[in-house]
Short mmCIF file of C-alpha atoms in Angstrom, two decimals:
data_model
loop_
_atom_site.label_atom_id
_atom_site.label_comp_id
_atom_site.label_asym_id
_atom_site.label_seq_id
_atom_site.Cartn_x
_atom_site.Cartn_y
_atom_site.Cartn_z
CA MET A 652 -25.68 33.42 -0.11
CA LYS A 653 -22.79 36.17 -1.11
CA ARG A 654 -21.85 36.06 3.17
CA TYR A 655 -21.09 32.08 2.30
CA TRP A 656 -19.49 32.57 -0.78
CA LEU A 657 -17.44 35.27 1.28
CA ILE A 658 -16.22 32.49 3.60
CA CYS A 659 -15.81 30.30 1.42
CA MET A 660 -13.19 32.46 -0.49
CA VAL A 661 -11.72 33.42 2.86
CA LEU A 662 -10.85 29.93 3.68
CA ILE A 663 -9.92 29.40 0.22
CA CYS A 664 -7.02 32.34 0.40
CA THR A 665 -6.20 30.91 4.09
CA VAL A 666 -5.07 28.42 2.82
CA TRP A 667 -3.00 28.67 -0.08
CA SER A 668 -1.28 31.32 1.67
CA SER A 669 -0.44 29.29 3.97
CA LYS A 670 1.24 26.73 1.13
CA ALA A 671 4.44 28.89 1.46
CA GLN A 672 4.92 28.17 4.56
CA TRP A 673 4.59 24.49 4.50
CA ALA A 674 7.45 22.75 3.49
CA MET A 675 7.12 19.76 0.58
CA ASP A 676 9.60 17.52 0.14
CA TYR A 677 9.83 14.26 -1.93
CA SER A 678 10.95 10.70 -1.49
CA ILE A 679 11.49 6.98 -3.49
CA HIS A 680 11.16 4.03 -1.61
CA ALA A 681 12.40 0.49 -3.00
CA GLY A 682 11.49 -2.72 -0.27
CA VAL A 683 10.25 -6.28 -0.54
CA THR A 684 7.18 -7.31 0.48
CA PHE A 685 5.55 -10.19 2.92
CA PRO A 686 2.33 -11.15 1.87
CA ARG A 687 -0.61 -13.21 2.41
CA TYR A 688 -4.61 -13.48 1.80
CA PHE A 689 -6.65 -13.24 4.74
CA LEU A 690 -9.66 -16.24 4.30
CA SER A 691 -12.87 -15.68 5.95
CA ASP A 692 -16.43 -16.91 5.21
CA ILE A 693 -15.34 -20.23 3.55
CA SER A 694 -18.18 -22.42 2.22
CA SER A 695 -18.79 -26.13 3.02
CA GLY A 696 -16.76 -28.24 1.16
CA VAL A 697 -14.63 -25.37 0.03
CA SER A 698 -11.01 -26.31 0.29
CA ARG A 699 -8.93 -22.47 0.16
CA GLU A 700 -5.76 -22.43 2.22
CA ALA A 701 -3.04 -19.26 2.11
CA SER A 702 0.08 -18.36 3.41
CA PRO A 703 3.37 -15.68 3.43
CA THR A 704 5.07 -14.98 0.12
CA VAL A 705 7.44 -12.99 -0.61
CA ASN A 706 6.90 -9.93 -3.19
CA GLY A 707 8.80 -6.22 -3.69
CA GLN A 708 7.48 -2.70 -3.95
CA LEU A 709 8.88 0.47 -5.21
CA THR A 710 7.10 3.63 -4.19
CA GLY A 711 7.55 7.74 -4.58
CA LEU A 712 5.83 9.92 -1.91
CA VAL A 713 5.36 12.80 -1.60
CA THR A 714 4.43 14.83 2.06
CA PHE A 715 3.89 17.94 3.24
CA PHE A 716 4.67 19.19 7.00
CA PRO A 717 1.78 22.11 7.54
CA THR A 718 3.24 21.69 11.16
CA LYS A 719 7.10 20.82 12.12
CA TYR A 720 6.16 16.84 13.60
CA VAL A 721 2.77 16.71 11.75
CA GLY A 722 2.01 16.15 7.64
CA PHE A 723 0.56 14.50 5.11
CA GLU A 724 1.92 12.11 2.77
CA THR A 725 0.87 10.41 -0.63
CA GLY A 726 2.34 9.56 -3.80
CA ILE A 727 1.79 6.05 -6.31
CA SER A 728 2.91 2.23 -5.18
CA ILE A 729 3.77 -0.88 -7.42
CA VAL A 730 2.83 -2.94 -4.53
CA GLY A 731 3.75 -6.54 -5.06
CA LEU A 732 1.47 -8.78 -3.16
CA GLY A 733 -0.66 -12.42 -3.31
CA ALA A 734 0.39 -15.18 -1.29
CA LYS A 735 1.08 -19.25 -1.20
CA LEU A 736 -1.95 -21.12 -1.59
CA GLU A 737 -1.38 -25.00 -0.17
CA LYS A 738 -5.51 -26.00 -1.65
CA SER A 739 -7.28 -24.30 -3.94
CA GLU A 740 -8.89 -24.11 -7.27
CA PHE A 741 -5.67 -26.13 -8.11
CA GLY A 742 -6.25 -28.83 -5.73
CA SER A 743 -3.85 -30.12 -3.62
CA ARG A 744 -0.74 -28.70 -5.84
CA GLU A 745 1.11 -25.81 -4.14
CA VAL A 746 0.52 -22.61 -5.97
CA THR A 747 2.69 -19.14 -5.15
CA GLN A 748 0.57 -16.38 -6.51
CA HIS A 749 1.60 -12.88 -7.47
CA THR A 750 -0.56 -9.75 -7.57
CA TYR A 751 0.60 -6.41 -8.86
CA TRP A 752 -0.81 -3.44 -7.88
CA LEU A 753 -0.56 0.87 -8.55
CA GLN A 754 -1.74 2.18 -5.14
CA ALA A 755 -1.96 5.64 -3.68
CA PRO A 756 -1.82 5.89 -0.34
CA LEU A 757 -3.08 9.16 1.58
CA SER A 758 -1.47 8.86 5.15
CA VAL A 759 -0.99 11.06 8.26
CA ILE A 760 2.48 11.22 9.24
CA GLY A 761 4.36 12.35 12.55
CA LYS A 762 7.90 12.69 13.00
CA MET A 763 9.69 12.73 16.52
CA PRO A 764 13.50 14.82 15.63
CA PHE A 765 16.97 14.63 17.06
CA ASN A 766 19.31 17.31 17.61
CA ASP A 767 21.33 15.76 14.67
CA SER A 768 18.16 16.73 12.12
CA SER A 769 17.23 12.67 12.12
CA TYR A 770 13.89 11.69 12.98
CA VAL A 771 11.49 8.54 14.26
CA PHE A 772 8.63 9.08 12.47
CA LEU A 773 4.91 6.85 12.67
CA LYS A 774 2.40 7.25 9.66
CA ALA A 775 -0.94 5.41 9.67
CA GLY A 776 -3.59 6.09 6.49
CA GLY A 777 -5.42 4.32 3.69
CA TYR A 778 -4.76 3.25 0.28
CA PHE A 779 -6.59 2.23 -2.97
CA GLY A 780 -5.50 0.32 -5.67
CA TYR A 781 -6.28 -1.45 -8.97
CA GLY A 782 -5.10 -4.58 -10.13
CA LEU A 783 -2.19 -4.92 -12.65
CA TYR A 784 -1.58 -7.94 -13.27
CA GLY A 785 -1.12 -11.68 -11.74
CA LYS A 786 1.29 -14.64 -11.89
CA ASN A 787 0.64 -17.76 -10.87
CA TYR A 788 4.07 -20.63 -10.05
CA ILE A 789 2.29 -23.80 -10.09
CA SER A 790 4.79 -26.85 -7.92
CA GLY A 791 4.65 -29.90 -9.00
CA SER A 792 4.03 -29.81 -13.37
CA TYR A 793 5.53 -32.00 -16.08
CA ASP A 794 8.80 -30.04 -15.91
CA GLY A 795 8.78 -29.13 -12.41
CA SER A 796 7.22 -25.80 -12.26
CA ALA A 797 5.17 -23.64 -14.36
CA SER A 798 3.36 -20.32 -14.74
CA GLU A 799 0.27 -18.47 -16.27
CA ASP A 800 -0.99 -14.58 -16.29
CA PHE A 801 -4.45 -14.38 -15.25
CA THR A 802 -6.83 -10.95 -14.69
CA PHE A 803 -8.50 -8.93 -12.85
CA GLY A 804 -12.13 -7.79 -12.68
CA THR A 805 -15.06 -9.54 -14.74
CA GLY A 806 -14.21 -13.42 -14.77
CA GLY A 807 -10.84 -12.45 -13.48
CA THR A 808 -9.20 -14.35 -11.20
CA GLN A 809 -9.40 -11.67 -8.59
CA GLN A 810 -11.50 -7.56 -8.27
CA SER A 811 -9.39 -5.55 -10.10
CA THR A 812 -9.46 -2.90 -7.16
CA ASP A 813 -9.07 -2.21 -3.33
CA TYR A 814 -8.46 -0.72 -0.65
CA GLY A 815 -7.51 -0.75 2.90
CA PHE A 816 -5.34 0.55 5.73
CA VAL A 817 -1.72 1.46 5.99
CA MET A 818 0.44 2.33 9.00
CA GLY A 819 4.15 2.28 9.54
CA MET A 820 7.46 2.78 11.42
CA GLY A 821 10.64 4.44 10.33
CA TYR A 822 14.00 6.50 10.69
CA GLN A 823 15.40 8.98 8.22
CA THR A 824 19.29 10.01 9.21
CA ARG A 825 20.02 13.52 9.06
CA ARG A 826 20.93 13.01 5.01
CA GLY A 827 17.68 11.66 4.36
CA TYR A 828 17.88 7.96 4.03
CA MET A 829 15.47 6.15 5.38
CA ILE A 830 14.42 2.25 6.30
CA SER A 831 10.70 1.68 7.54
CA LEU A 832 8.76 -1.28 8.33
CA ASN A 833 5.11 -0.72 7.07
CA TYR A 834 1.39 -2.79 7.21
CA LEU A 835 -0.95 -3.14 5.02
CA ALA A 836 -4.64 -4.73 5.44
CA GLY A 837 -7.25 -4.64 2.51
CA ILE A 838 -11.10 -4.07 3.81
CA ARG A 839 -12.67 -5.29 0.36
CA ASP A 840 -13.16 -8.63 -0.27
CA ILE A 841 -11.17 -9.06 -4.08
CA ALA A 842 -12.12 -13.16 -4.17
CA PRO A 843 -13.83 -13.55 -8.01
CA ALA A 844 -17.20 -12.98 -7.90
CA GLY A 845 -19.51 -16.02 -7.15
CA ALA A 846 -16.70 -17.05 -4.80
CA SER A 847 -17.44 -19.15 -2.17
CA TYR A 848 -14.88 -17.92 0.06
CA ASP A 849 -13.83 -13.96 0.91
CA GLN A 850 -10.38 -13.26 0.22
CA ARG A 851 -8.18 -10.28 1.30
CA ASN A 852 -4.85 -8.63 0.86
CA GLY A 853 -2.59 -8.03 3.25
CA THR A 854 0.84 -7.99 3.93
CA PHE A 855 4.08 -6.72 6.07
CA SER A 856 6.57 -4.80 3.85
CA LEU A 857 10.32 -3.45 4.93
CA SER A 858 12.00 -0.63 2.84
CA ILE A 859 14.52 1.43 2.13
CA GLY A 860 13.99 5.22 0.27
CA TYR A 861 15.68 8.26 -0.23
CA ARG A 862 14.25 11.88 0.95
CA PHE A 863 15.08 15.16 -1.10
#
């Protein structure tokens, strides 16, 4: 047992001392998302169709580079997801559904630097999300359009938590400005309890950012 704890202490000290050699920086990002729902297992007699809509996102990230070319990235994001529903619980009226999630991504990031200190980067990993709020924009109402808020969780329109995969690629200038194209694919079925279909988040996003 003493040998076990000694090995653990050595490993902890090794990792802790190596942190001093890690390059760490911060970045902020803002962009546009093109989300949609991926529907499956729709019961017979149930009509539900979805297509992409447009939303936005805001992200703050911390990146650690224990090596020159490969590192880890995490942070906090407010991501706008949703879809345009052609057939749903609202009938055949077109409804644009926007949902907003607090997400915590964790990715492995690799970069290929150029001579001027700019570089191309690729990243892949996962995320965990918590639903903040949602809004339905309903067309065809008496005044032409209407909106209504909805909730997440038990008894809500969607489940309150989500998780899945994220990946992206981009370019950073030597002055720290970035542009990136990203993709998010939800794993969890976020349809409300008892729904006659499965529903998962998905989105492409285009963002610009700055690394400090």
